[in-house]
Tab-separated table of C-alpha atoms in Angstrom:
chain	number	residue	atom	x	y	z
A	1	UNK	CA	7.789	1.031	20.479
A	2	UNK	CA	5.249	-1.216	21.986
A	3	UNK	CA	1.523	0.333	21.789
A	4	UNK	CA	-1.405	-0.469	23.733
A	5	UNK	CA	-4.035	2.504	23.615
A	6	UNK	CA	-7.530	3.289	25.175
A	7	UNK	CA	-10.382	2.728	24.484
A	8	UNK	CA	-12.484	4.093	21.416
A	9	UNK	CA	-15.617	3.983	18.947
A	10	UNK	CA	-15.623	0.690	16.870
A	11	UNK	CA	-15.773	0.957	12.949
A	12	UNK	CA	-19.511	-1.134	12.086
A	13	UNK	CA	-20.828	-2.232	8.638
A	14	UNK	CA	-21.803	-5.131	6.738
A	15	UNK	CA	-19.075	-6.553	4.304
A	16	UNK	CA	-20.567	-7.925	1.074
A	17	UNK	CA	-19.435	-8.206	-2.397
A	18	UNK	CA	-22.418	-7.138	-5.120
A	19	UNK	CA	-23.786	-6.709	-8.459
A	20	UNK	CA	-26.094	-4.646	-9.581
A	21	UNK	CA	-29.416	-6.200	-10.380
A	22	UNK	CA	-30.799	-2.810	-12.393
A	23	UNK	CA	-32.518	-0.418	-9.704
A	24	UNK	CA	-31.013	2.051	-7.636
A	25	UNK	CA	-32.169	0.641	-4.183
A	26	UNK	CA	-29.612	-0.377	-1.950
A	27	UNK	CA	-31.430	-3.657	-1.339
A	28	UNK	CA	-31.260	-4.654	-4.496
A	29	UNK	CA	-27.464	-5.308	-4.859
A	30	UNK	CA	-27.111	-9.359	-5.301
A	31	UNK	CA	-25.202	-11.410	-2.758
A	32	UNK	CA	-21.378	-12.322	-3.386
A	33	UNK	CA	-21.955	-15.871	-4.881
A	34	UNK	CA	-23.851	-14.141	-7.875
A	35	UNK	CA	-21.503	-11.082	-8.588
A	36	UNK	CA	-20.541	-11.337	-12.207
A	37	UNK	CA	-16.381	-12.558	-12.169
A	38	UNK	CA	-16.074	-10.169	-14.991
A	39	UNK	CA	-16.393	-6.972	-12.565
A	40	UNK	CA	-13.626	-4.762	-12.446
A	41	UNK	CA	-13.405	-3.050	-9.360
A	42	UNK	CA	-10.230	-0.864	-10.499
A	43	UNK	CA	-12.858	0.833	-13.003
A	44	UNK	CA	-14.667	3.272	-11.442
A	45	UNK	CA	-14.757	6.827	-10.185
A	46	UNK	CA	-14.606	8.997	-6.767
A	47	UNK	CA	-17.627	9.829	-5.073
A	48	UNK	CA	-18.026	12.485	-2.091
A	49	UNK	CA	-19.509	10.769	0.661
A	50	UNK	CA	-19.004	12.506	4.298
A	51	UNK	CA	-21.675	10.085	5.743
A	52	UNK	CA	-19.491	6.817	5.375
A	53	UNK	CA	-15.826	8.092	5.167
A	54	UNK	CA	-13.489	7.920	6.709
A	55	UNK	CA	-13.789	4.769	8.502
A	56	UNK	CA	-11.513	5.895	11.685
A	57	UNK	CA	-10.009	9.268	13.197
A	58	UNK	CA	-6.231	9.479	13.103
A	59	UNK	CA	-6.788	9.571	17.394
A	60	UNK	CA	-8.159	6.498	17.468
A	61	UNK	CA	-5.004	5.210	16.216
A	62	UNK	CA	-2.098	7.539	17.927
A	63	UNK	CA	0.605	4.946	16.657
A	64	UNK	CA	0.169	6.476	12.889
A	65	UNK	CA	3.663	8.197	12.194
A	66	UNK	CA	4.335	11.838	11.445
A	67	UNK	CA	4.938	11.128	7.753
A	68	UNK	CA	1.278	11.015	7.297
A	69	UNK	CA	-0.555	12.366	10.288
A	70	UNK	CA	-1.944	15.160	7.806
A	71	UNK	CA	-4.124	16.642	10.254
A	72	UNK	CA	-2.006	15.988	13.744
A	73	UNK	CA	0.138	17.860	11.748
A	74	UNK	CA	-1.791	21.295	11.215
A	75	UNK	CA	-3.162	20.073	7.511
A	76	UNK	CA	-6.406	23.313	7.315
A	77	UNK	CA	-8.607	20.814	4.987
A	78	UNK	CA	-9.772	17.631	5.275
A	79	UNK	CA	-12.068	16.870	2.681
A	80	UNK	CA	-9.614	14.647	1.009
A	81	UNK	CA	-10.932	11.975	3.635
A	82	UNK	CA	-14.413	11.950	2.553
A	83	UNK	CA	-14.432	10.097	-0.820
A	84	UNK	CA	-15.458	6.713	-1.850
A	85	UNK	CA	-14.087	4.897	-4.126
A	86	UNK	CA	-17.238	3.518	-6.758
A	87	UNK	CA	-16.871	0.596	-9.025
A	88	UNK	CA	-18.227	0.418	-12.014
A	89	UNK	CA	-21.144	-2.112	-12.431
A	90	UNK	CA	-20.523	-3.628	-8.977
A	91	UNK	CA	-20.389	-2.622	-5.850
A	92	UNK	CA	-17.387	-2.466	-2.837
A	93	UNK	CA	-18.353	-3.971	0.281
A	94	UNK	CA	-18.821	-1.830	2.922
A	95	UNK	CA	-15.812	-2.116	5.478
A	96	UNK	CA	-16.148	-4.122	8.539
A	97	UNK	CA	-12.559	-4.326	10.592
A	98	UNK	CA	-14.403	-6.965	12.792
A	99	UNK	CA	-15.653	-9.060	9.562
A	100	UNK	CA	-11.858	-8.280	8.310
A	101	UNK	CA	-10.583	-9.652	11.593
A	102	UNK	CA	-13.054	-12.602	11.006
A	103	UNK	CA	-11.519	-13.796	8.069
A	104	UNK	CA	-8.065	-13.221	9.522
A	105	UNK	CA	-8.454	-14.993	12.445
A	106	UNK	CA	-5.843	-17.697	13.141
A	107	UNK	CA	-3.535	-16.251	10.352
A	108	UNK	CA	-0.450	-14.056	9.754
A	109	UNK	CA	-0.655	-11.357	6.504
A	110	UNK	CA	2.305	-9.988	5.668
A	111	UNK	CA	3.184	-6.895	3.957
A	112	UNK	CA	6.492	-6.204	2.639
A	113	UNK	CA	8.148	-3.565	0.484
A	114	UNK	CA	8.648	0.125	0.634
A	115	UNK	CA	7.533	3.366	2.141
A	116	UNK	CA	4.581	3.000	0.453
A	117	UNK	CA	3.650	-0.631	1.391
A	118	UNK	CA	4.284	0.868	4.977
A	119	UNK	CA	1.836	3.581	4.093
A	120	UNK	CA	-0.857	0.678	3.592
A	121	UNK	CA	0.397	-1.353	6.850
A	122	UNK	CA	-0.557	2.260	8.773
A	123	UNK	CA	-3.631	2.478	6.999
A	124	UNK	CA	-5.062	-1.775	7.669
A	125	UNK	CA	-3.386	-1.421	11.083
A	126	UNK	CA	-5.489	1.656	11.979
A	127	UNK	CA	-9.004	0.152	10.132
A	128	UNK	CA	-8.589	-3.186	12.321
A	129	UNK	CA	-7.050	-1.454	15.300
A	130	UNK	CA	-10.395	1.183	15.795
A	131	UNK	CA	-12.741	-1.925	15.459
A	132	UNK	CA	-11.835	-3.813	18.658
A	133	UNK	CA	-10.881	-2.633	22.533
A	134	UNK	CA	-7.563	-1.123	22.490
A	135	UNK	CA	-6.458	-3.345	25.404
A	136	UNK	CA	-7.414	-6.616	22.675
A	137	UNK	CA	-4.888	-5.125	20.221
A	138	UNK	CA	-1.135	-4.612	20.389
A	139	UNK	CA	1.278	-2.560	17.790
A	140	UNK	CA	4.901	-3.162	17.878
A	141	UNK	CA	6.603	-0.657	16.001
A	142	UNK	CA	10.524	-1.403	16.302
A	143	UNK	CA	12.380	0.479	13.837
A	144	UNK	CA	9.631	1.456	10.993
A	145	UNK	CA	11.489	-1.646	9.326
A	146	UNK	CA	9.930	-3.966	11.115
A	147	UNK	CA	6.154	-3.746	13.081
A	148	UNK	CA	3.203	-5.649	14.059
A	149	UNK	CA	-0.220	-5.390	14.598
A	150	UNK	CA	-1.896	-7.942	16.969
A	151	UNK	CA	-5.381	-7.996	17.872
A	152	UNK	CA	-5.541	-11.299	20.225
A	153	UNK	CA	-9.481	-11.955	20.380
A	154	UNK	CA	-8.452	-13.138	17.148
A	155	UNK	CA	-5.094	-14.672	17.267
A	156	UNK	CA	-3.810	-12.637	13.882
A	157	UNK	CA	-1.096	-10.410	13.000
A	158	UNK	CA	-0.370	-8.040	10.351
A	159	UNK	CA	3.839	-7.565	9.778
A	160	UNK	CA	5.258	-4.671	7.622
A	161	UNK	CA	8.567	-5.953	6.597
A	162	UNK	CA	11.070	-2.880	5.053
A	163	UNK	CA	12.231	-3.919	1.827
A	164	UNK	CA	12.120	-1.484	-0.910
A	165	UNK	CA	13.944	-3.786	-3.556
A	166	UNK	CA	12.440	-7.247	-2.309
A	167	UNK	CA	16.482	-7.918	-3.311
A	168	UNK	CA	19.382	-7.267	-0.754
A	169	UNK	CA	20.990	-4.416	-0.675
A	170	UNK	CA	24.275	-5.357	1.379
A	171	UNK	CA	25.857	-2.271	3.155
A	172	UNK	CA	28.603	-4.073	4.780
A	173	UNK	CA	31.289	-3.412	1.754
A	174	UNK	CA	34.776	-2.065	2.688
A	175	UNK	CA	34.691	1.908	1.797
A	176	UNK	CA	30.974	1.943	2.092
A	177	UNK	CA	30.022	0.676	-0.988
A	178	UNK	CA	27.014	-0.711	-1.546
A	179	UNK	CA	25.700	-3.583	-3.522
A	180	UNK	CA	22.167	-4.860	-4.696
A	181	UNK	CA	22.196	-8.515	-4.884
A	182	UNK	CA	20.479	-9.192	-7.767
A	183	UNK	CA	20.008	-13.341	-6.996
A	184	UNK	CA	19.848	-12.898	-3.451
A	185	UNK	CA	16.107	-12.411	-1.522
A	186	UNK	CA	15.760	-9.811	1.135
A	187	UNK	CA	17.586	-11.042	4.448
A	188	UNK	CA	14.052	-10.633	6.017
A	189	UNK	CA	12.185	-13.249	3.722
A	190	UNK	CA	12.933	-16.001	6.296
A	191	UNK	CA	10.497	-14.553	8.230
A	192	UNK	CA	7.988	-14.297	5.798
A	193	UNK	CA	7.681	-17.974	5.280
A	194	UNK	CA	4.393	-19.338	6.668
A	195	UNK	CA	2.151	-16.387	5.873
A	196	UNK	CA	-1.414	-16.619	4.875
A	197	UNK	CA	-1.525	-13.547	3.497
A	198	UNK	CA	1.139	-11.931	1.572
A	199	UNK	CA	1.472	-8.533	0.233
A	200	UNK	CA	4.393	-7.035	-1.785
A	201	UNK	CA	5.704	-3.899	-3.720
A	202	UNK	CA	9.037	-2.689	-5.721
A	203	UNK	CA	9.299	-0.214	-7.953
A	204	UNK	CA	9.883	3.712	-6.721
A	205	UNK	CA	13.453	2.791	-5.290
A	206	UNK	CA	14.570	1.210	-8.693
A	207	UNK	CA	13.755	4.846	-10.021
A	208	UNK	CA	16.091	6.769	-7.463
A	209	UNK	CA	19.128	8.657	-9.230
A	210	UNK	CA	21.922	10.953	-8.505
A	211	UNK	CA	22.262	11.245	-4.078
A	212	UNK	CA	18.525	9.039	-3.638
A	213	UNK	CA	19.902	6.102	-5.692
A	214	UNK	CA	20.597	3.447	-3.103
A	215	UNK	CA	23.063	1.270	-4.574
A	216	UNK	CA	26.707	1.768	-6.019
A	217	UNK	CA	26.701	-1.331	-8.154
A	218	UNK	CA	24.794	-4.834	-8.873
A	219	UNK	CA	26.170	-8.128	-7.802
A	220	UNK	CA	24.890	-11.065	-10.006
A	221	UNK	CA	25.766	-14.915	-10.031
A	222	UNK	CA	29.001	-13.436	-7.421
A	223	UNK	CA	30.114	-11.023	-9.751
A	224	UNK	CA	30.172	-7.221	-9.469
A	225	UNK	CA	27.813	-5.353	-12.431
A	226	UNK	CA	28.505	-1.131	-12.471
A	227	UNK	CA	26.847	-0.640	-16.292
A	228	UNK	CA	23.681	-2.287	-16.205
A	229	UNK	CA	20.589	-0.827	-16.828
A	230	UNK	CA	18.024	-0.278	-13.819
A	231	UNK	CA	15.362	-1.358	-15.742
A	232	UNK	CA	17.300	-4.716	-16.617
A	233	UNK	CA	18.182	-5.301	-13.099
A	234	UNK	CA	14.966	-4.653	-11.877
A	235	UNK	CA	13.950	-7.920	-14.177
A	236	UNK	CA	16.334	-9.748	-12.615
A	237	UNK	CA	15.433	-8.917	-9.041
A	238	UNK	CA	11.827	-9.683	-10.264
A	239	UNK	CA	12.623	-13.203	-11.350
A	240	UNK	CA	14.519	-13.847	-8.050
A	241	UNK	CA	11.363	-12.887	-5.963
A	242	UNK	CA	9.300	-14.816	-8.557
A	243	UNK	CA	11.700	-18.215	-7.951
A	244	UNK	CA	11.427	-17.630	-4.004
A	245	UNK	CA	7.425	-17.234	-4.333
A	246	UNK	CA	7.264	-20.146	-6.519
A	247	UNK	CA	9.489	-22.523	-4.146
A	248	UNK	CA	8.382	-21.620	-1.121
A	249	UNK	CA	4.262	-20.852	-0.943
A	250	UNK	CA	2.042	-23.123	-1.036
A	251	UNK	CA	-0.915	-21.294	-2.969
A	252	UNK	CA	-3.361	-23.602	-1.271
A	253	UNK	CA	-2.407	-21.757	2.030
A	254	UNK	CA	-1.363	-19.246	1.192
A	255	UNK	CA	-2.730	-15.645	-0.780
A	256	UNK	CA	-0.065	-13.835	-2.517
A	257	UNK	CA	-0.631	-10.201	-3.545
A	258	UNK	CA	1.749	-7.353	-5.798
A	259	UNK	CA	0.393	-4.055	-5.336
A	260	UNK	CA	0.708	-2.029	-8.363
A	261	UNK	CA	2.984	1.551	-8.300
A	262	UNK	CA	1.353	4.267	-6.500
A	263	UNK	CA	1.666	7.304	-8.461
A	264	UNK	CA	3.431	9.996	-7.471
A	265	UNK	CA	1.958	13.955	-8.151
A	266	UNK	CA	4.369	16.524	-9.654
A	267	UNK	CA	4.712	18.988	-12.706
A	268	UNK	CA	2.063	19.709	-14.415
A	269	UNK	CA	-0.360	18.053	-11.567
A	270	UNK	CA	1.626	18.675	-8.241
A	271	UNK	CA	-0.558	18.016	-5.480
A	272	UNK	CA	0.474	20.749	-3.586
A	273	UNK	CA	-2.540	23.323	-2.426
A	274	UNK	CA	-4.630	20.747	-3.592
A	275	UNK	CA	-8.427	20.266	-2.445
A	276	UNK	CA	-10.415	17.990	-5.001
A	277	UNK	CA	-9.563	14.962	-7.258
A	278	UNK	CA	-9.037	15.213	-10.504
A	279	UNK	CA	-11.615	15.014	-12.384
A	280	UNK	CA	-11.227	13.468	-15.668
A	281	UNK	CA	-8.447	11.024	-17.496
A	282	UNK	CA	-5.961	13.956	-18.058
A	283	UNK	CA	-3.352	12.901	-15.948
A	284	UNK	CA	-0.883	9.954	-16.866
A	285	UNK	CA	1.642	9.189	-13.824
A	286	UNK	CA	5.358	9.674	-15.304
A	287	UNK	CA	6.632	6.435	-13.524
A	288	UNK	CA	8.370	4.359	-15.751
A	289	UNK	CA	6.247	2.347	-18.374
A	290	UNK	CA	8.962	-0.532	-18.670
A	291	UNK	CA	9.258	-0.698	-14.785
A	292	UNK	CA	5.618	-1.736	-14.847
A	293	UNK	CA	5.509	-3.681	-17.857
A	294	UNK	CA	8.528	-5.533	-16.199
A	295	UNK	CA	6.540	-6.427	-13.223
A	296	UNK	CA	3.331	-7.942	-14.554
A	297	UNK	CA	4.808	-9.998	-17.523
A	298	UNK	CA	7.045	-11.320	-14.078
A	299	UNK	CA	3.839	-12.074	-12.515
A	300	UNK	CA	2.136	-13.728	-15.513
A	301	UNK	CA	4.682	-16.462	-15.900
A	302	UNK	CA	4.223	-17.404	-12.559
A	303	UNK	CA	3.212	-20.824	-11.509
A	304	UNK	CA	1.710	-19.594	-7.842
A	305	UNK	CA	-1.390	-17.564	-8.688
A	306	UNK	CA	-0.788	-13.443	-8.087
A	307	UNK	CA	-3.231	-11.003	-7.361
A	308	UNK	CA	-2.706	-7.672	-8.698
A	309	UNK	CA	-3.836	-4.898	-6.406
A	310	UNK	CA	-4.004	-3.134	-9.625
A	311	UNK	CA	-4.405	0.736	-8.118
A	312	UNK	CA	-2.350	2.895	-10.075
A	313	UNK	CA	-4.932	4.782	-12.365
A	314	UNK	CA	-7.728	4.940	-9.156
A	315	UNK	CA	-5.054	6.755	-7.179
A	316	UNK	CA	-3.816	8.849	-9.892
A	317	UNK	CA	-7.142	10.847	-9.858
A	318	UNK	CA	-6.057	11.681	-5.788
A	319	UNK	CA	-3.426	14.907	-6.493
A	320	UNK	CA	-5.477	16.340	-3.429
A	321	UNK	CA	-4.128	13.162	-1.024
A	322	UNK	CA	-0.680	13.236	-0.383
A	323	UNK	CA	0.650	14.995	2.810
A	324	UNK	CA	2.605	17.403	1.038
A	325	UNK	CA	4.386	19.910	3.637
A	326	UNK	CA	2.233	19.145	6.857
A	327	UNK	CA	4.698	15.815	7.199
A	328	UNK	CA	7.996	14.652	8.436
A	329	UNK	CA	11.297	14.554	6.621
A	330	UNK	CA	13.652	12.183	7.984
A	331	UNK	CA	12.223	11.311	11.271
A	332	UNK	CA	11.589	15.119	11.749
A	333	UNK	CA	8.381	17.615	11.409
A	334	UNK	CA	9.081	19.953	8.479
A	335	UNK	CA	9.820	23.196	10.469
A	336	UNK	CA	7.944	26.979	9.730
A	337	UNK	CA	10.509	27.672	7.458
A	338	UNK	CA	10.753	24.144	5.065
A	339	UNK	CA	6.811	24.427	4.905
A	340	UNK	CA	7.174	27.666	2.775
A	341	UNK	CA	9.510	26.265	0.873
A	342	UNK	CA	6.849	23.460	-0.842
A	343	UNK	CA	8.275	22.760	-4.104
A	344	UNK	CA	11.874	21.808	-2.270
A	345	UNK	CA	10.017	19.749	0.626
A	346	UNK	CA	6.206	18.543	-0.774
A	347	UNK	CA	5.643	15.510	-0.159
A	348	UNK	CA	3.814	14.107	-2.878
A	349	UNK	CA	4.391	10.234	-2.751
A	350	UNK	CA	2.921	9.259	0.482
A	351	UNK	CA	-0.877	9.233	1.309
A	352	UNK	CA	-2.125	11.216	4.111
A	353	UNK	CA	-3.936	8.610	6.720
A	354	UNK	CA	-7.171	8.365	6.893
A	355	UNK	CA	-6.874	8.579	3.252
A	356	UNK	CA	-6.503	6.947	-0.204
A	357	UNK	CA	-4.595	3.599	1.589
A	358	UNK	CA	-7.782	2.637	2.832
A	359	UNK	CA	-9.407	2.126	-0.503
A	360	UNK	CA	-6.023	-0.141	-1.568
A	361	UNK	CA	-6.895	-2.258	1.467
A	362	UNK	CA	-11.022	-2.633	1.040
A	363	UNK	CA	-10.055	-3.231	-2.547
A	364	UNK	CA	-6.977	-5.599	-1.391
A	365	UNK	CA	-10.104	-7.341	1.059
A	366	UNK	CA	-13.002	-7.517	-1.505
A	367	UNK	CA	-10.573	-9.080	-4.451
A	368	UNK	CA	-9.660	-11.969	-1.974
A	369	UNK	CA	-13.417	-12.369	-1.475
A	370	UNK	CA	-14.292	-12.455	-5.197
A	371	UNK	CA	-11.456	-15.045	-5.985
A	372	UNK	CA	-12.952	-17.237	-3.147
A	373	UNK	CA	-16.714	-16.790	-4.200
A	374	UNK	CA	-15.552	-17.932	-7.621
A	375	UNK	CA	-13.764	-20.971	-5.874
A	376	UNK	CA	-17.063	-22.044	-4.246
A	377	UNK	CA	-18.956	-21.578	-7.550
């Protein structure tokens, strides 16, 4: 599907990184070059703020898919839209999808993974997308494994590649079975070469079991692996993408990102019904502790620098975020009858849009900043 839209209200405000200089006026928050490199803007806490969030509404970007057009989709709240996301000791910029565009101009960012990493291309396509004419952008949507944003006043694109295991997972096996190709990059990374920007994520689909697990068996160095554990495969894959990163960026072009594992909201704090944050440190996701342990000791011994877009525990607070039944289940609206039926068809994974994605990318935005003030210092 090839998008071009009307026209609509632009998204304003200043984008600055800041540290606070000990008063509580706004005009006292210090200019990037002198915000303190030991910030952590991962540490922080959710404020209600109707006045400044959210940055766009879902019309203004009628491209956003059924899987997370909450309120398209008959969601009765909407409150989870209106908080802010407050650092501790410094403060986020303030988004500005023209000052964004700015800084992207000339360049390609691309963003590859899973459903989630999708989630976040929906989310940066919409912020950049409701900031310009709609006739000055264009969204290519071709499959949902493959889409672009354009906006051509600024000669930049932002890709989504689908790629939930960064790995291949060949399909083309006689009697269907299906191998993940431990050694072997995605078939898509070819056209990742060049980027300026790079984003990736694995994780969730290294989890699957039972009729969601993806794969039949692992294929390593040419030979066929059935008893190995996910967890060491997953550290294999890893150290592929890790080889391929390292041999083919060049880190003085190009920015390479991991986002961390987005928490998922079930048991004891299933998001479903849910209005409000939590509230306090009680909740600790259930995702695999190895899984993530696997991925940042990967990252560390890298030679090409890594960001980590490090936004597990800030999105673990959000039980009240995910779409849960006012979604789509394989390419499908859940019907009358699957929306009573929540704790077989909740989704709790996915972010609703506007939503929680748009912190990831401000966050994703102001870390690239900080880096490069810290470069000019």
């Amino acid at each position: 599907m090839h998008y071009n839209g009307s026209e609509h209200q632009n998204v304003s405000g200043s984008v600055f990184v800041a540290a606070y200089n000990g008063t509580d006026d706004d005009d006292q928050w210090l200019p990037l070059k002198e915000l303190k490199t030991e910030c952590n803007i991962y540490d922080g806490r959710w404020v209600y703020d109707p006045n400044t969030s959210p940055r766009y509404n879902a019309s203004q970007c009628p491209f956003l898919s059924d899987q997370v057009s909450c309120q398209k989709n008959g969601r009765p709240d909407s409150d989870y839209e209106n908080w802010r996301w407050e650092a501790n000791g410094c403060k986020i910029p303030s988004w500005s999808g023209k000052e964004i565009l700015e800084k992207l101009r000339g360049k390609r960012m691309v963003i590859v993974g899973d459903s989630l990493n999708r989630n976040q291309w929906e989310s940066l396509s919409c912020l950049l997308y409701s900031s310009i004419p709609s006739a000055k952008a264009s969204i290519d949507i071709r499959n949902g494994r493959h889409m672009i944003f354009k906006a051509k006043d600024y000669n930049c694109s932002v890709e989504f590649y689908w790629s939930p295991f960064l790995v291949e997972l060949d399909n083309t096996r006689p009697n269907n079975v299906k191998l993940l190709n431990l050694d072997t990059l995605s078939a898509t990374s070819v056209q990742w070469l060049g980027a300026d920007v790079m984003v990736f994520n694995t994780g969730h689909w290294w989890t699957h079991r039972r009729k969601l697990q993806a794969w039949d068996a692992f294929q390593q160095e040419g030979m066929v692996v059935q008893n190995l554990e996910a967890e060491t495969a997953f550290g294999m894959a890893m150290k592929t993408w890790a080889y391929w990163i390292d041999l083919n960026v060049d880190p003085a072009r190009t920015t390479v990102i991991f986002r961390s594992i987005s928490p998922e909201h079930k048991r004891e704090q299933w998001c479903y019904n849910q209005t409000q944050p939590i509230k306090d440190d009680s909740y600790i996701s259930s995702f695999p502790r190895s899984i993530i342990e696997i991925a940042e000791k990967t990252i560390g011994e890298m030679r090409t620098p890594v960001k980590y877009l490090n936004i597990t525990k800030l999105s673990q607070y959000r039980k009240d975020a995910h779409p849960t039944v006012y979604t789509s289940k394989q390419g499908r609206l859940l019907t009358k009858e699957q929306r009573e039926k929540p704790q077989e068809y909740a989704d709790c994974n996915h972010w609703c849009l506007p939503g929680l994605p748009d912190t990831w990318n401000s966050l994703l935005f102001t870390s690239i900043s900080m880096e490069a003030s810290r470069n000019i210092s």
